[in-house]
Every structure is written in structure tokens, then in C-alpha cells.
Coordinates of C-alpha atoms and ligand atoms in Angstrom, one line a residue:
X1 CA 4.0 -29.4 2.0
X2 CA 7.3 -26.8 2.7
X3 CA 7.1 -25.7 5.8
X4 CA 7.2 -21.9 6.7
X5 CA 10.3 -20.3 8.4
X6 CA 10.2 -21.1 12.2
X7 CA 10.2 -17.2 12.6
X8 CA 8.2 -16.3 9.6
X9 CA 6.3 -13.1 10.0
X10 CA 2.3 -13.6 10.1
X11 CA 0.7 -10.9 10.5
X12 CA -1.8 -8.0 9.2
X13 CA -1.6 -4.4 7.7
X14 CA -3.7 -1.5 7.8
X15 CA -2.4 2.5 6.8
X16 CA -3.1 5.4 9.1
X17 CA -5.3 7.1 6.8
X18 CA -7.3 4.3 6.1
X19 CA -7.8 3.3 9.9
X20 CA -6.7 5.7 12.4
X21 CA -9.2 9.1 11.9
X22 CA -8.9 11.5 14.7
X23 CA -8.2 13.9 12.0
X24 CA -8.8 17.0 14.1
X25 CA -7.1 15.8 17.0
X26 CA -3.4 15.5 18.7
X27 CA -2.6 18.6 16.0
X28 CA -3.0 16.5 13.2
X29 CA -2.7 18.5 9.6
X30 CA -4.7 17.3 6.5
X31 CA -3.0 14.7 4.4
X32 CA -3.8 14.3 0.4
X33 CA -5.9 11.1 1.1
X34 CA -8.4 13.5 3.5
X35 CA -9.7 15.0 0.6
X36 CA -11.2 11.9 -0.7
X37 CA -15.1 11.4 -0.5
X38 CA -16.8 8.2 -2.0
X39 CA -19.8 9.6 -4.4
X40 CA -22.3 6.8 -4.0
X41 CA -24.3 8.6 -7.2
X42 CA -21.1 7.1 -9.6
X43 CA -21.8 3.8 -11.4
X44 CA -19.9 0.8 -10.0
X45 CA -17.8 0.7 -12.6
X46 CA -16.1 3.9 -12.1
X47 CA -16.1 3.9 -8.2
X48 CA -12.1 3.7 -8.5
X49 CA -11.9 6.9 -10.7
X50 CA -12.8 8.7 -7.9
X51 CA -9.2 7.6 -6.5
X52 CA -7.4 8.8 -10.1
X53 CA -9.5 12.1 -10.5
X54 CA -8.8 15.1 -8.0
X55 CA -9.5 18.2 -9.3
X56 CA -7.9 21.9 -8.0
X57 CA -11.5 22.5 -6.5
X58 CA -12.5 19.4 -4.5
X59 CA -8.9 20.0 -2.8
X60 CA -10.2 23.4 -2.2
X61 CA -14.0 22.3 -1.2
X62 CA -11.7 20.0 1.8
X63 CA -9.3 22.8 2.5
X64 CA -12.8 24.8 3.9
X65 CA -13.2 24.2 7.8
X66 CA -16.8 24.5 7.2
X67 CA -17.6 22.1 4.3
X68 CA -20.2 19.8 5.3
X69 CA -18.7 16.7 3.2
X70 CA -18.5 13.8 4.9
X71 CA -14.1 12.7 4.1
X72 CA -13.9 8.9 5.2
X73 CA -10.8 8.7 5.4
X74 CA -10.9 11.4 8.1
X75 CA -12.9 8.8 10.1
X76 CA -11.2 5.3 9.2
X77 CA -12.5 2.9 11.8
X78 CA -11.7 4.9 15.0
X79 CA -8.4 2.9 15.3
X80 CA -7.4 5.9 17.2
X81 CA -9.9 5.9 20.0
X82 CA -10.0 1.9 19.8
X83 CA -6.1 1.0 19.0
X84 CA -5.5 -1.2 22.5
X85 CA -8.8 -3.0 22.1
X86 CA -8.0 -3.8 18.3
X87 CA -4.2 -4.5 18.9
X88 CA -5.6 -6.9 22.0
X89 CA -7.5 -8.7 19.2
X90 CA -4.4 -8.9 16.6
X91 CA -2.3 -10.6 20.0
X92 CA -5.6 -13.1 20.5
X93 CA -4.8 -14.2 16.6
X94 CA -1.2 -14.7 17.2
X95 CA -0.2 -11.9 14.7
X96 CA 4.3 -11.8 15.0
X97 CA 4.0 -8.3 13.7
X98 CA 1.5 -5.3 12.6
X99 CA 2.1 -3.4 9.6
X100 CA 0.7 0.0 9.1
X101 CA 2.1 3.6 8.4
X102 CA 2.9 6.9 10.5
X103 CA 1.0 10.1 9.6
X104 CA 3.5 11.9 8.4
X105 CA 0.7 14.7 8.6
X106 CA 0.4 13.7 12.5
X107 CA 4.1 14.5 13.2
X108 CA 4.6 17.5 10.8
X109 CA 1.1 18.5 10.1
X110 CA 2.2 21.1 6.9
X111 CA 5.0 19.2 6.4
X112 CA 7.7 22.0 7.1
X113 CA 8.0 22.9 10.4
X114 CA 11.7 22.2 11.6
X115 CA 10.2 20.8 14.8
X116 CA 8.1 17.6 15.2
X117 CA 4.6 17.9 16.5
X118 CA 5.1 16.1 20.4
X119 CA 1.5 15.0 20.5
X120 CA 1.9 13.1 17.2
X121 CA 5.2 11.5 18.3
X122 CA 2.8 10.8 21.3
X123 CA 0.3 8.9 19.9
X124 CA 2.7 6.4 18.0
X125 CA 4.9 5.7 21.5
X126 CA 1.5 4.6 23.2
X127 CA 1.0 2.2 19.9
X128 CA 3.9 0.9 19.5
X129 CA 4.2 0.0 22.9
X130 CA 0.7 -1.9 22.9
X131 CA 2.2 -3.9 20.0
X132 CA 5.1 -4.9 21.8
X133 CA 3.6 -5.5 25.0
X134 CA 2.0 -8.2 23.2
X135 CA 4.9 -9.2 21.4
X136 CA 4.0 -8.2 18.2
X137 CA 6.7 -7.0 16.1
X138 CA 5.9 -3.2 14.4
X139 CA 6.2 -2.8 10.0
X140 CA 5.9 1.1 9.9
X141 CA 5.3 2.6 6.4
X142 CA 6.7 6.6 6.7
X143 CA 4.8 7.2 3.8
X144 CA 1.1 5.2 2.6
X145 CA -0.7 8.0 0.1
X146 CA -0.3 10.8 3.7
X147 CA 1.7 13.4 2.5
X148 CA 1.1 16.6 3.9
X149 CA -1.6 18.7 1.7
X150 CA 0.1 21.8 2.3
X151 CA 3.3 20.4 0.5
X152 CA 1.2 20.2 -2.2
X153 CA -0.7 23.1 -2.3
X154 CA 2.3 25.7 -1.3
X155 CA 5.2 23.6 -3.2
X156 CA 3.4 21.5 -5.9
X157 CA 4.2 18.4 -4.3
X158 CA 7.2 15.7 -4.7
X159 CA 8.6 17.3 -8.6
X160 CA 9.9 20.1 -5.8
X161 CA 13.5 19.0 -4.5
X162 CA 12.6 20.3 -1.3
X163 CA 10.5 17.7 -0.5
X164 CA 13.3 15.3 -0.1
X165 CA 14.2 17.7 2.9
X166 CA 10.9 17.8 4.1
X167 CA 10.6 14.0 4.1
X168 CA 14.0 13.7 5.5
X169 CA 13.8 15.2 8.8
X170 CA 10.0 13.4 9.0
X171 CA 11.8 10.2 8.5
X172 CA 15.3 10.8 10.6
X173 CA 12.4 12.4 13.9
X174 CA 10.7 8.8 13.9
X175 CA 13.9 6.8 13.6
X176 CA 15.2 8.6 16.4
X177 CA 11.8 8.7 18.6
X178 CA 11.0 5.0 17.8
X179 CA 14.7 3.2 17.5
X180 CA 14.4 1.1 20.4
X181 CA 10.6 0.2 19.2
X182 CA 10.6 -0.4 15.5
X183 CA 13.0 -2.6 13.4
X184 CA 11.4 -2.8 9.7
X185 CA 10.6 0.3 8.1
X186 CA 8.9 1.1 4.7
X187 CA 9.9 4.0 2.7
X188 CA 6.8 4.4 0.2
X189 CA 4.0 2.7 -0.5
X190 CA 3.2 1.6 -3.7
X191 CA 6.0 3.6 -5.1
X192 CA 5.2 2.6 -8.7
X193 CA 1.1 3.7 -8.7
X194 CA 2.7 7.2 -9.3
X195 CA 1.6 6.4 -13.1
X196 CA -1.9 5.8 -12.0
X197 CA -3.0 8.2 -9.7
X198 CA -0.4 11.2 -9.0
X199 CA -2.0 13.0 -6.8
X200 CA -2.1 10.7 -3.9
X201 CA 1.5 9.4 -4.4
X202 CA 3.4 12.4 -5.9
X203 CA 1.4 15.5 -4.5
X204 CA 0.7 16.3 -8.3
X205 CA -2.8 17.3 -9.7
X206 CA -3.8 15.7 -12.5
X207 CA -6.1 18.2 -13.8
X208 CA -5.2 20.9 -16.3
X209 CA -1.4 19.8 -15.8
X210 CA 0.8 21.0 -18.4
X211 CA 3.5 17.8 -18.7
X212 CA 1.6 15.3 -16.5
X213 CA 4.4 12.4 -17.2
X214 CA 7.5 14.8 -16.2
X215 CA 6.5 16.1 -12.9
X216 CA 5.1 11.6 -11.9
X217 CA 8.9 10.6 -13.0
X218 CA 10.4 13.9 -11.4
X219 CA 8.3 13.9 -8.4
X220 CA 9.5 9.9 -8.5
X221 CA 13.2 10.8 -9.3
X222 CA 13.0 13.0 -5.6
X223 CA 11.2 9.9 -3.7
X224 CA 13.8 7.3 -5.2
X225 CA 16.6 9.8 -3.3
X226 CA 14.7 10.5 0.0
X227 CA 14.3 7.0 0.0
X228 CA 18.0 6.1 -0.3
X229 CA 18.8 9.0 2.5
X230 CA 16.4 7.2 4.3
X231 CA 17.8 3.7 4.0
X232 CA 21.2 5.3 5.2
X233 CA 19.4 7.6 7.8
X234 CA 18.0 4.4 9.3
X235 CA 21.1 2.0 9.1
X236 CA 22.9 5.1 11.3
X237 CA 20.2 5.6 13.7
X238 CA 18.6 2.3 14.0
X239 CA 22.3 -0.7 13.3
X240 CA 19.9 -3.7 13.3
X241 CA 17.1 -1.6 10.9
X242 CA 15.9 -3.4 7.9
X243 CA 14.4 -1.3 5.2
X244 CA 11.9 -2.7 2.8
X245 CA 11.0 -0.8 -0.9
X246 CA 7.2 -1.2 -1.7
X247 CA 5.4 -1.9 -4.8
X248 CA 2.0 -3.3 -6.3
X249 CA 2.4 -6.0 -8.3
X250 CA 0.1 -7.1 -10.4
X251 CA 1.0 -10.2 -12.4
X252 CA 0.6 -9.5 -16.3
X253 CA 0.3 -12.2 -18.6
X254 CA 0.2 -12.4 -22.0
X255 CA -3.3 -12.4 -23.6
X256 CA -2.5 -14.6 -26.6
X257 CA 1.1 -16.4 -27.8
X258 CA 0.9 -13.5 -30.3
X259 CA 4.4 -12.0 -30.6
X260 CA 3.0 -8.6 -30.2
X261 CA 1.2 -9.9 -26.8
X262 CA 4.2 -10.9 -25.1
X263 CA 5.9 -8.3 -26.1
X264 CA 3.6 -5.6 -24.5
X265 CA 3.4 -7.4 -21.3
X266 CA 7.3 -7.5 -21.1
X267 CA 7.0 -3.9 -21.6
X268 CA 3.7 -3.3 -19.5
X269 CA 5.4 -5.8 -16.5
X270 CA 8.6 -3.7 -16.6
X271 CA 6.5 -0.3 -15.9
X272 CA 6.3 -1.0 -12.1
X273 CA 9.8 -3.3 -11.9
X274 CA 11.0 -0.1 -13.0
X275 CA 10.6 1.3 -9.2
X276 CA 11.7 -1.9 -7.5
X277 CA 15.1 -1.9 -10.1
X278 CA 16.2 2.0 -8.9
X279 CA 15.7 1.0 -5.2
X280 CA 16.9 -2.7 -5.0
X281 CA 19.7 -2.3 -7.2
X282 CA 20.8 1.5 -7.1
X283 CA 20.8 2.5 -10.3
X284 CA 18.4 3.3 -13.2
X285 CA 17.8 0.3 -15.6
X286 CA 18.9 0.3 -19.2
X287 CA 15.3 0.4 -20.2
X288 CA 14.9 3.9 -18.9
X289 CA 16.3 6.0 -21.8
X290 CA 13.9 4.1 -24.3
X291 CA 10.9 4.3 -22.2
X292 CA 11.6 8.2 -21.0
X293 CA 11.9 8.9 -24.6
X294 CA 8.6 7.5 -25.3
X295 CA 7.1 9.8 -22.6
X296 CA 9.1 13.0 -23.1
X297 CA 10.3 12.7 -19.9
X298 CA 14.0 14.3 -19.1
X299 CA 14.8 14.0 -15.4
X300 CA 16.8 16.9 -14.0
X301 CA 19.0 15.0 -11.7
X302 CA 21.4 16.4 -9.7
X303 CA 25.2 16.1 -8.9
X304 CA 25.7 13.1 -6.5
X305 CA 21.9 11.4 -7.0
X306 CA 23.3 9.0 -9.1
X307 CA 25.9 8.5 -6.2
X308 CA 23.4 8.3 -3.3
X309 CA 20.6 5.8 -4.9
X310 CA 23.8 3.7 -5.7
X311 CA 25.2 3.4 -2.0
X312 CA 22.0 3.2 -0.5
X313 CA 19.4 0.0 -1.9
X314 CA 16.9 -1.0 0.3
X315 CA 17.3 -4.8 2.7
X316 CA 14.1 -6.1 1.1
X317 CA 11.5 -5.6 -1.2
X318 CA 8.0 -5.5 -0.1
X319 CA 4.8 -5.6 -2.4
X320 CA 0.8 -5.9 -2.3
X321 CA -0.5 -8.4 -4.4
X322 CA -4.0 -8.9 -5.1
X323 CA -4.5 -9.7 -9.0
X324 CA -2.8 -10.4 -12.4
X325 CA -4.3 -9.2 -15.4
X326 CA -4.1 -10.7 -19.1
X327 CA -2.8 -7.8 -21.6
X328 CA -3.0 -7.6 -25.3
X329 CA -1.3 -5.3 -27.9
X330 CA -4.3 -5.3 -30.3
X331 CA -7.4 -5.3 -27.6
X332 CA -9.9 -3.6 -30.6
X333 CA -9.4 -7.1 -32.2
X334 CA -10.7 -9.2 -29.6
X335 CA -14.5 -9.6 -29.9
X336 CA -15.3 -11.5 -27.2
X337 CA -12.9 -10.3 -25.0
X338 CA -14.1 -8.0 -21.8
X339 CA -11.6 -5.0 -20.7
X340 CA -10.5 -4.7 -17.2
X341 CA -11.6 -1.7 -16.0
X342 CA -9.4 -1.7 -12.8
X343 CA -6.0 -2.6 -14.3
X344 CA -6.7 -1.5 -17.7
X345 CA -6.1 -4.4 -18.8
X346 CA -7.9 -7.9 -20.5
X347 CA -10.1 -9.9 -18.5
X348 CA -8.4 -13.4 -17.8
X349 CA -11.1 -15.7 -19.3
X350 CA -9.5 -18.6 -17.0
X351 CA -10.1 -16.6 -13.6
X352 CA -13.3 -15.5 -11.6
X353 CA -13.1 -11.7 -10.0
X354 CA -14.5 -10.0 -7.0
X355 CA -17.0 -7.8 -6.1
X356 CA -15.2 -4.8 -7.3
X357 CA -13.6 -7.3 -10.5
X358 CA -10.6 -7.8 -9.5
X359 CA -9.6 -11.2 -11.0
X360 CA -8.5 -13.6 -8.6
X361 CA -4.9 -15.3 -9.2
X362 CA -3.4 -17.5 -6.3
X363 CA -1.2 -19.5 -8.7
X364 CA 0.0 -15.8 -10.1
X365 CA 1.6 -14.9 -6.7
X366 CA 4.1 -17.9 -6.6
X367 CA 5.1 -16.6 -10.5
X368 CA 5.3 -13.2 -8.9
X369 CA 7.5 -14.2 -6.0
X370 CA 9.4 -16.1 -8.0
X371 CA 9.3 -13.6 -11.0
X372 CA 10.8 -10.7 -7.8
X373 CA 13.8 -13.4 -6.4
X374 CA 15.1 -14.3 -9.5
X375 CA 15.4 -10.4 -10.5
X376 CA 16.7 -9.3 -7.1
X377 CA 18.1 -12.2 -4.9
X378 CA 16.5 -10.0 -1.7
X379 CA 14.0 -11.5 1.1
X380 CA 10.9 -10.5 -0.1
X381 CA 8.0 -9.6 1.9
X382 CA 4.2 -9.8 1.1
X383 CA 2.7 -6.2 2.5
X384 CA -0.7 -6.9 1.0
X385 CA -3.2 -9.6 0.3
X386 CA -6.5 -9.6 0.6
X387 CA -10.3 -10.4 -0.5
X388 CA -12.4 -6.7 -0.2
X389 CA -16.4 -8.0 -0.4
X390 CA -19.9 -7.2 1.0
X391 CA -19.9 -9.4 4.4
X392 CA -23.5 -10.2 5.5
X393 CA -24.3 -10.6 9.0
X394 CA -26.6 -13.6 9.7
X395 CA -29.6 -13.7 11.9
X396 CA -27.5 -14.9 14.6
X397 CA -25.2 -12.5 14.2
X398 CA -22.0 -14.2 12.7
X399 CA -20.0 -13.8 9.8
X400 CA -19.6 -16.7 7.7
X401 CA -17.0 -15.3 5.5
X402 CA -15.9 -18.9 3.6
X403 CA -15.3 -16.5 1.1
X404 CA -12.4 -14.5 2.1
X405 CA -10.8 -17.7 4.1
X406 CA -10.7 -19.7 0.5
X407 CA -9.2 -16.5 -1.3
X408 CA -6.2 -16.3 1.8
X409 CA -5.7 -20.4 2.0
X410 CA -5.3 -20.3 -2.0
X411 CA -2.6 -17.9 -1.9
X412 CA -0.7 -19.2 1.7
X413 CA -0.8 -22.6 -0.7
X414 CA 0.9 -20.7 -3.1
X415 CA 3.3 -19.0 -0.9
X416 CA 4.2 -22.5 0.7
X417 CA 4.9 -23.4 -3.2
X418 CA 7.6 -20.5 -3.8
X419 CA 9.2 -21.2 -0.7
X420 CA 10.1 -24.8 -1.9
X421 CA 10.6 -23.2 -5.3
X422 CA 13.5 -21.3 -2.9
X423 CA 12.4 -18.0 -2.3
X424 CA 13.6 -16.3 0.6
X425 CA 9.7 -15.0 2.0
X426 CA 10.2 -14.0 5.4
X427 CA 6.8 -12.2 6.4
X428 CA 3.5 -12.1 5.2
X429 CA 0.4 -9.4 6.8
X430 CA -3.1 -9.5 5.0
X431 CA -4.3 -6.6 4.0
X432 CA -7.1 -4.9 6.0
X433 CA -6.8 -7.4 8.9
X434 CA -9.8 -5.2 10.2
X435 CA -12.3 -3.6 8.4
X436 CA -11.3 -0.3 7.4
X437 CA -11.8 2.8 4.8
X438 CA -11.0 1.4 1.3
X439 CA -7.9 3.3 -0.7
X440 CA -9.4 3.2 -4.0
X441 CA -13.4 3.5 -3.6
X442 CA -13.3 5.2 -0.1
X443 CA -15.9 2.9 0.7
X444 CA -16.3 0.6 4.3
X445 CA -18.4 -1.2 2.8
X446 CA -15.3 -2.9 0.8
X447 CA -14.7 -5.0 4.2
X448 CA -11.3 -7.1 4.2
X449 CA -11.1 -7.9 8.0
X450 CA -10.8 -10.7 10.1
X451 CA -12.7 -8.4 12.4
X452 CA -15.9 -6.5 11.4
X453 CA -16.4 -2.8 12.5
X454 CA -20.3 -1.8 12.6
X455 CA -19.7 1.8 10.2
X456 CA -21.5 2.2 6.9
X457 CA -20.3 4.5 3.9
X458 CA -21.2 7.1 5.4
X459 CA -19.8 6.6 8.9
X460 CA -22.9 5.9 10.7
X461 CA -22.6 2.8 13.4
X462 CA -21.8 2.0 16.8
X463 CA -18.2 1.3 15.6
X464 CA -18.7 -2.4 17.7
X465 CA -16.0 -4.6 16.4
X466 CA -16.9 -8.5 15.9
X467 CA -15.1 -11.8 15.1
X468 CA -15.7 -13.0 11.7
X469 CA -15.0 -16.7 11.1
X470 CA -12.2 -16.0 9.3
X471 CA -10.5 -14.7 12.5
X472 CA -9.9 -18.2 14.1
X473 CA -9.2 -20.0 10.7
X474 CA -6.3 -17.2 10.4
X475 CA -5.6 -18.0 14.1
X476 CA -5.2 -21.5 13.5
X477 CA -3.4 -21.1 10.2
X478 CA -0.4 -18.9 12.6
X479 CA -0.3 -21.1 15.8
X480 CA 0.3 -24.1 13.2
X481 CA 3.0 -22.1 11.3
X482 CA 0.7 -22.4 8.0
X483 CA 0.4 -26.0 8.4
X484 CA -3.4 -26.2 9.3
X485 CA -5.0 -24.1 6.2
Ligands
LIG501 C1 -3.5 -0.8 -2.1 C2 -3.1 0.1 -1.0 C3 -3.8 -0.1 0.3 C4 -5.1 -0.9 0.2 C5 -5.2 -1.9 -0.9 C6 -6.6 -2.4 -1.2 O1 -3.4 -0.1 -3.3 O2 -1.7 0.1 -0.7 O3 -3.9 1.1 1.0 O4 -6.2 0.0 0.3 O5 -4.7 -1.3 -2.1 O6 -7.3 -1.5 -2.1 P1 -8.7 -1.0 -1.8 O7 -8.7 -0.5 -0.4 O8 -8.9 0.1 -2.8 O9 -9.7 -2.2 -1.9

């Protein structure tokens, strides 16, 4: 098989509101993804609406100091109390680098205060530095679904220019606190999921909203040029700086040769390539008039924007892959056919899914890597990848998590595939590398890690952290450069 780069990038990612908690300390301020609960009462099936549906008064139940709702992603795993223990374990794995993301709400806890919070700045200095006293390279996402609540609640969130400003000097005080300790940088996560769940990525609430597509694209619009003053920003401050874009991707394939099938997934595949296109190549694609038509979406853009996300495309482009899904342009024709309640999309017949049903593709991330060089010619980088399940202990108290080690091998196989194919795939971090709050459900119980964390739901546990066996297969699968899978 192709061998992996000598200095490929193994590693694993986490996000600081999935892992960190301390939430009332080091004069943290409440991010959008602290207002999250997981409601336990829902039917499975629906357990990721809960990400898609904030309403104006659960944001003001969270805002109250004394609600007695318990917000898990307040909590996370206690990375915070437990970051050199956990960082010690990533080092005994042979991790290259760490990705995860900077609170933005830790450094500017409204989000616009002209000076940065010193305690926040703090906290990152003594993390960083743990990673790189092990010799583990830092992948710092500014921001991972953390926005400051306030900018939402007292400016309505990114379709406000002012939160390019806002952003801005968050971005430009960790470049210049952390130049000498961080060299790859993130500018958004999951830029694109703006069409699935606003809230969380654009500061927008879906409820009652009068034009719900305008302010997602505006709010994008202001994100696509805070992240190009951000690329520039970091080039300035930090020479040797390499700034990735960051989408999902989720492989859509046609459900039938049908025309009309292909068609719609061209269409559906384009709706996050959109994202990638402004940031990778500077400019808006041709597409965009059609499709903004189609959602009555006119952009007000400003004098020089066009100028600014032109100059200023990201080094690489970065993405979380986890699924494809099969789509079909006439779904109420299809008897037998089961919908796909997480992308919204068909049910691959020729694929089993997970826990939580999301379909598992290996041989759709070497199309997707493939599908990304061919359209941008840019190192690409694999943020994301992972297998969420229920992990059972056994009575002697492992892990045997054969699982999640088949799910990872299928897709390093597949990886070791593009590379011959001649992709340019320089890094690679698992997603959830230890167990931690999931995004979508707010569940723990959605474990990912190579390291199990004793917390339930509901945050109840000692918080002990344990090897799984995955830990030394992926331990193995680094020291042999992705030879021994
Ligand atoms: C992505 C997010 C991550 C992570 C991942 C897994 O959308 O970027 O934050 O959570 O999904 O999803 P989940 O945690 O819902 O299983």
C-alpha cells in the first residue's frame, strides 16, 4: 500500500465547548452552544433537532443565573481541570498535533470588549505549552459553534457587519498571544452547516424569523470576510501561519441513474462546496446568482468585499467527514425506500449506519478527497472522523471497542487510496479522540474516544479516564506511519 507522508499529521480533535467546561471560571462568558440541554424525554429519532431548534425562550431560560438546568456543554469532560493528564495521554499515542478550538467567549466573554480577558489568554498559554512540551503540534479552530451569546442577543448575531470587527480583534489578540506557539489555524467550523442550524453557526434564531435564508447567507457573507481579514491578519503576524477553511462534507450520491437524481445531487453537493469555493478561490461561484434567486436572497455587500475575499483564500481546506447520503429528486416515489433523518436525505441501501444512523462510507471519503483536490488543487486536511456509539465496559473493566477500530482502519485504507490516487493529504485528527459532549445530541453517552471518561448524560461520574483498546491500535497505526492497521 502508498505510504503516508514521512511528516504526515496524525492526530485527534476535540472543540472547547464540547470538552473544556469550566464555564464559570477564568471569566468565561456564555457562548451559543451553552444553551444547549439534551432532553432525554425526545424520541431517538429527533435527538438531533434539539441542535436545529433554539427558541427566544430556552436562550432566555440559560441566560437566568439561577436556572437549575443541567447545560452539558457547560461541563464537557473537565478538559479544563484535567488538560495535562489528557494531553500526557494524546503524547503516550504518538499524536503529531491536537486539534481543537479557542473560546472565543473565554477571551472576550460578550464578545466586545476592546481588551482581551488575561485569564482566558491564560489558560490557552498553559495548554499550548503542554502540547508542545510533548511535541505535539497545536490545530486551533478561532471559531467551533462559541460565539459569544451576547453578540447574539444585543446585535442579532453574524447578518450584523460589526461582528466582523468583533471577530477580528478576537482573532488578531490570539495570533499575537500565541505566534510563537501555534502554526495552523482554522477560521470556522463547519462554515457551510449555516443552512442547517443557524443559530449555533450564524448567531441567528430560527424561530419566528422574518427572512430566515437572508440573514444564514448575510450572516455567511460577514464570516466569508472576517475570515479573509483573518487569513491576511495571520500571514502578518504569524510569516510561517497556514490557514485552513472548514467544512462538513458529506458525500451525496445519486439515488437512481435517473436524470433528475443526478441532477439534484449536483445541485444538493454544490450547497456546501459553495463555502469552500468563496474561501479557497476568492470569489463567489457562477452558481450563486441562480441559487440566491431561488432563495430570495440579495446580499448587501460592501465596497472592497469582493476585493478582500479575492486577495485573501485560505492555505488549505479542512473538512469533517463522517457519512454520504443517497439523494433523490422524486423521494414520494420510492416505496421501499427509508429517509435519512440526519442528512435529509435517502438511505443508502448498500451501506449499514450507526447508532444514531449515520450511514457508514469509507470508500466515499477517497471520492470526497478526490472530489475536494480535483476542484481546488490545495493540501487538504481531514479535521473530523469518527465512529459516536454506546461503549460497554466489561466485567473486567476494558473496552473492547472492535467497533470503532474497523470504522477508523476502513477509512485510513481509504485515505492510503487517495494519496496514491495523488492527493496532497497532509494531516488527519479523529474526531473526539476522548470522550466528550456530543455537538448535535448533547449527549456523553455518544462516546468517540480512544479514551473513556466515567460521566453520564447528565454529568454524574467520577470523570476517571480509561484506555479503550482502540487507544493502542491507533498508537500502533501512528508509530508505523499507517502501515500497521
Ligand atoms: C461536527 C462538529 C463536531 C462534532 C462532530 C460529531 O458537526 O464539528 O463538533 O461534534 O460533528 O457530531 P456529534 O458530536 O453530533 O456526534
Amino acid at each position: 500500500m502508498t505510504k503516508f507522508p514521512k511528516d504526515f499529521l496524525w492526530g485527534g480533535a476535540t472543540a472547547a465547548h464540547q470538552v473544556e467546561g469550566g464555564f464559570d471560571e477564568g471569566g468565561k462568558g456564555l457562548s451559543v452552544s451553552d444553551v444547549y440541554t439534551f432532553d432525554s424525554t425526545l424520541p431517538k429519532e429527533h435527538w438531533t433537532d434539539q441542535w436545529h431548534l433554539m427558541t427566544h425562550q430556552q436562550v432566555a431560560e440559560a441566560q437566568d443565573p439561577h436556572s437549575k438546568k443541567y447545560y452539558p456543554k457547560r461541563h464537557g469532560n473537565d478538559f479544563y481541570h484535567h488538560f495535562k493528564e489528557d494531553i500526557a495521554l494524546f503524547a503516550e499515542m504518538g499524536f503529531k498535533c491536537y486539534r481543537t478550538s479557542i473560546a472565543w467567549t473565554r477571551i472576550f466573554p460578550h464578545g466586545d470588549e476592546t481588551a482581551p480577558n488575561e485569564a482566558g489568554l491564560k489558560f490557552y498559554d498553559e495548554m499550548f505549552d503542554e502540547l508542545l512540551k510533548h511535541g505535539i503540534e497545536p490545530v486551533v479552530s478561532l471559531s467551533h459553534y462559541e460565539m459569544p451569546l451576547y453578540l447574539v442577543t444585543e446585535y442579532g448575531g453574524w447578518p450584523n457587519r460589526k461582528v466582523i470587527d468583533f471577530y477580528l480583534n478576537f482573532a488578531i489578540a490570539v495570533f499575537e498571544r500565541y505566534k510563537n506557539k501555534v502554526k495552523y489555524w482554522l477560521t470556522f467550523n463547519e462554515i457551510n452547516c449555516v443552512k442547517h442550524h443557524p443559530y449555533v453557526s450564524v448567531g441567528v434564531i430560527e424561530e419566528n424569523h422574518p427572512n430566515l435564508e437572508q440573514a444564514k447567507y448575510q450572516g455567511a457573507h460577514h464570516q466569508f470576510v472576517a475570515s479573509a481579514l483573518a487569513t491576511k491578519a495571520c500571514h502578518e503576524i504569524i510569516p510561517d501561519s497556514k490557514v485552513g477553511c472548514m467544512i462538513s462534507y458529506q458525500l451525496l450520491v445519486p439515488y437512481s441513474c435517473d436524470p433528475d437524481d443526478v441532477q439534484k445531487t449536483v445541485e444538493s453537493q454544490r450547497t456546501s462546496l459553495f463555502f469552500s469555493d468563496v474561501q479557497a478561490r476568492g470569489y463567489y461561484p457562477a452558481y450563486t446568482k441562480r441559487m440566491f434567486e431561488e432563495k430570495g436572497v440579495e446580499l448587501a455587500v460592501e465596497v472592497g468585499d469582493e476585493e478582500i475575499l479575492r486577495q485573501y483564500p485560505v492555505d488549505f481546506i479542512s473538512f469533517s467527514y463522517y457519512m454520504s447520503s443517497a439523494v433523490s429528486a422524486h423521494p414520494e416515489k420510492l416505496e421501499h425506500a427509508e429517509g435519512n433523518l440526519i442528512t435529509g436525505g435517502i438511505k443508502n441501501p448498500y451501506l449499514p449506519s450507526s447508532e444514531w444512523g449515520w450511514q457508514v462510507d469509507p470508500k466515499g471519503l477517497r471520492i470526497a478527497l478526490n472530489q475536494l483536490y480535483d476542484r481546488y488543487q490545495k493540501p487538504l486536511f481531514i479535521a473530523e472522523n469518527g465512529l459516536g456509539a454506546i461503549d460497554e465496559i466489561q466485567a473486567d473493566g476494558s473496552i473492547q471497542d472492535d467497533y470503532r477500530i474497523d470504522y477508523l482502519r476502513q477509512h485510513i485504507e481509504q485515505m492510503q487510496e487517495a494519496i496514491h490516487d495523488g492527493v496532497d493529504l497532509f494531516g488527519y485528527t479523529s474526531w473526539g479522540c476522548i470522550d466528550i459532549v456530543s455537538a448535535s445530541t448533547s449527549q456523553m453517552s455518544k462516546r468517540y474516544g480512544y479514551i473513556y471518561v466515567d460521566q453520564d448524560d447528565e454529568g454524574n461520574g467520577t470523570k476517571k479516564r480509561s484506555k479503550k483498546k482502540s487507544f493502542d491500535w491507533y498508537k500502533e497505526v501512528i508509530a508505523s506511519n499507517g502501515e500497521n492497521l
